[in-house]
PDB file of C-alpha atoms and ligand atoms in Angstrom:
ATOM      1  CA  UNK M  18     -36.783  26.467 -16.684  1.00  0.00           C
ATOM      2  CA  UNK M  19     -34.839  24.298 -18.826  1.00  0.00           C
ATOM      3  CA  UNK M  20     -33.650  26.088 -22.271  1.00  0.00           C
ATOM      4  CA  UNK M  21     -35.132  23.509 -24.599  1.00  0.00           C
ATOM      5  CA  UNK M  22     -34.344  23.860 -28.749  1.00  0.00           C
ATOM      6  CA  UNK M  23     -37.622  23.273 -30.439  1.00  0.00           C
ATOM      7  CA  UNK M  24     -37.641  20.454 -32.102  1.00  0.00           C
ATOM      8  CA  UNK M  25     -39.237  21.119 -35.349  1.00  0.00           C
ATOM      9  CA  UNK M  26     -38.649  17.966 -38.003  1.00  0.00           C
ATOM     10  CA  UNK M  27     -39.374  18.042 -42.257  1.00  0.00           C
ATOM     11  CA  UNK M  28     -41.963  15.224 -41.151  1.00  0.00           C
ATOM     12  CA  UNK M  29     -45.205  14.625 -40.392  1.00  0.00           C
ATOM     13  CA  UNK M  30     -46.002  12.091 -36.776  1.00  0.00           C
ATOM     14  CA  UNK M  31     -47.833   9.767 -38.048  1.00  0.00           C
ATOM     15  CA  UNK M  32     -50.288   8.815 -34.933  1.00  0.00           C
ATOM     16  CA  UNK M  33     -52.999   6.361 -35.203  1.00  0.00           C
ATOM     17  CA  UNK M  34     -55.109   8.045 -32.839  1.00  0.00           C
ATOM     18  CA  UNK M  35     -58.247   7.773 -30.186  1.00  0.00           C
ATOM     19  CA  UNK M  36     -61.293   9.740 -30.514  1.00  0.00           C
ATOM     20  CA  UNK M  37     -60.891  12.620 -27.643  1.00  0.00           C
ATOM     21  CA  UNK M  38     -59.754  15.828 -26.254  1.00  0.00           C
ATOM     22  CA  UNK M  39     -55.949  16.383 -27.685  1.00  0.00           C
ATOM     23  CA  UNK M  40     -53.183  19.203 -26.874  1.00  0.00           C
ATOM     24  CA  UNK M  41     -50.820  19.451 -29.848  1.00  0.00           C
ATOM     25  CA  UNK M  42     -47.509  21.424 -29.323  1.00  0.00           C
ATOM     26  CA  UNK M  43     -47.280  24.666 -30.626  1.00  0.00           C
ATOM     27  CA  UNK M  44     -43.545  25.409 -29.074  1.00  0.00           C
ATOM     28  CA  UNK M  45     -41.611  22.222 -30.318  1.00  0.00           C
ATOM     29  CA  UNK M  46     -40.126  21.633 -26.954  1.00  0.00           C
ATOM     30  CA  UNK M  47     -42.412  18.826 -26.052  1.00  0.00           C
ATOM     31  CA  UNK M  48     -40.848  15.419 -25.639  1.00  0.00           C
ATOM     32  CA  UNK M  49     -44.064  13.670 -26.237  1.00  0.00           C
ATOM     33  CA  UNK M  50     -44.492  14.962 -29.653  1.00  0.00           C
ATOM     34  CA  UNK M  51     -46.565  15.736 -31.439  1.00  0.00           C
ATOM     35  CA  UNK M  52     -48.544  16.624 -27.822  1.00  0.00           C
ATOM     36  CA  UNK M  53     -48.096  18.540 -25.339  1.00  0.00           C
ATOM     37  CA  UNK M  54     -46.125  17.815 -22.387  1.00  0.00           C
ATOM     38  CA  UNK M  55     -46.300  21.543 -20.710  1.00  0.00           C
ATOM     39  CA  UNK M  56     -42.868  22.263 -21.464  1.00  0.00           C
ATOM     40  CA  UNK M  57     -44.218  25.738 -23.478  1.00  0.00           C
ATOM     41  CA  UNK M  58     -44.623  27.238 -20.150  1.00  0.00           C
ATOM     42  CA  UNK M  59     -42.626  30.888 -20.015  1.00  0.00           C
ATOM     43  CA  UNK M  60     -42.717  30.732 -23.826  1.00  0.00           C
ATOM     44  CA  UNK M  61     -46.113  32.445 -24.690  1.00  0.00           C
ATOM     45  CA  UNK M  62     -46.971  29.636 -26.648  1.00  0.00           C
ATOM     46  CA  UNK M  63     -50.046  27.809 -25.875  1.00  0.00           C
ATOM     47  CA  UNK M  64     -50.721  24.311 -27.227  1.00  0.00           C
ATOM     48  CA  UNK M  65     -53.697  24.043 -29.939  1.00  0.00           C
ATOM     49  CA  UNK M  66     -56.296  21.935 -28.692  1.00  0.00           C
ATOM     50  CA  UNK M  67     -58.011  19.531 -30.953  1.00  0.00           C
ATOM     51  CA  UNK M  68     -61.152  17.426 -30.794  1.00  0.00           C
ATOM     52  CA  UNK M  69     -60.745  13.762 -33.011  1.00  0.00           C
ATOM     53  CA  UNK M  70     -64.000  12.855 -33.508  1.00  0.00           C
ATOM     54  CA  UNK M  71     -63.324   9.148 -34.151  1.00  0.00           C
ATOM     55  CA  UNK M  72     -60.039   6.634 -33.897  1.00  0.00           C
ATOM     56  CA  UNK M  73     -58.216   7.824 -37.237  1.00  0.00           C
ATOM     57  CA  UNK M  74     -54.755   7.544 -38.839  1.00  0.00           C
ATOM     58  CA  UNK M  75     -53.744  11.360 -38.545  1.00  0.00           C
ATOM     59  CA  UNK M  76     -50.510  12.924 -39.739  1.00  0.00           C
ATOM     60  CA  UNK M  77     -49.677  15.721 -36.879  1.00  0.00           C
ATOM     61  CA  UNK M  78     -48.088  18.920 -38.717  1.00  0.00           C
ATOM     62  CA  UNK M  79     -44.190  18.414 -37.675  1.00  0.00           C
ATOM     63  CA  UNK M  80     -42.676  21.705 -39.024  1.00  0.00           C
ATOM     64  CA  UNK M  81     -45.661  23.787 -37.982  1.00  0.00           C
ATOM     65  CA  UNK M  82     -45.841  25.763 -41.005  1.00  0.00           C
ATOM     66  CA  UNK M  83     -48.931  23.617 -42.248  1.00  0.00           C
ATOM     67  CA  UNK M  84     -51.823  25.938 -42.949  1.00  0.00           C
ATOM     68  CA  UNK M  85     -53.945  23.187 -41.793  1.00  0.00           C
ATOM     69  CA  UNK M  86     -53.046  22.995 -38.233  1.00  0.00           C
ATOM     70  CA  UNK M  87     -52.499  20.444 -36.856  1.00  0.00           C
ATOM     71  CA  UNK M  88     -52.305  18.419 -39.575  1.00  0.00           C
ATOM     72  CA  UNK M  89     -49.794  17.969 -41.995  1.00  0.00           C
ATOM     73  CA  UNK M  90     -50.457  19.445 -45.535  1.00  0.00           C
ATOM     74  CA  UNK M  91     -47.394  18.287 -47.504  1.00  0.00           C
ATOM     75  CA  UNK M  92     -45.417  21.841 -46.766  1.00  0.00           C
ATOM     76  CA  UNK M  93     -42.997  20.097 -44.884  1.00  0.00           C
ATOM     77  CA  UNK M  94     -41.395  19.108 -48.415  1.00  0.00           C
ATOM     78  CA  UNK M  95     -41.072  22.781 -49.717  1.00  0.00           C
ATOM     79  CA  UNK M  96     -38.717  24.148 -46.786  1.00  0.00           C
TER      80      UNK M  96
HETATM   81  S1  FES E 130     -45.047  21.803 -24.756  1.00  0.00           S
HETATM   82 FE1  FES E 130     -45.222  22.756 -26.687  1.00  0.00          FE
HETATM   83  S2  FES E 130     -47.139  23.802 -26.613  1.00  0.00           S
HETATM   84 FE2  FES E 130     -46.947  22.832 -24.694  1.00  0.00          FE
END
């Protein structure tokens, strides 16, 4: 397996998004962030998987440190 660095950013990814079934990265290794891509495998990290009810604007967490997983909840700008 490839020895990806997590890509973590300060920033939310701003998505405007379908109503559906969605896989949001937990590892940061994804390269179709903020989803994703199955690149956690031999990790132990498991994506989060989220159910939009309707076709929103949503701001996908991009430091994972929100508390509101997996949104964004402004901590981004405190670390
Ligand atoms: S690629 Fe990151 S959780 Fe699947």
């Amino acid at each position: 397996m490839e020895n990806k660095t997590p890509e973590f950013q300060k920033a939310p990814f701003i998505v405007d998004e379908t109503a559906g079934t969605k896989f949001y990265c937990m590892c940061g290794r994804s390269d179709n962030q903020p989803y994703c891509d199955g690149s956690h495998k031999g990790s132990g990290i498991t994506p989060m998987k989220v159910e939009i009810e309707t076709d929103r604007r949503c701001a996908y967490c991009g430091c994972r440190q929100s508390s509101e997983l997996p949104f964004c909840d402004g901590t981004h700008a405190t670390i």
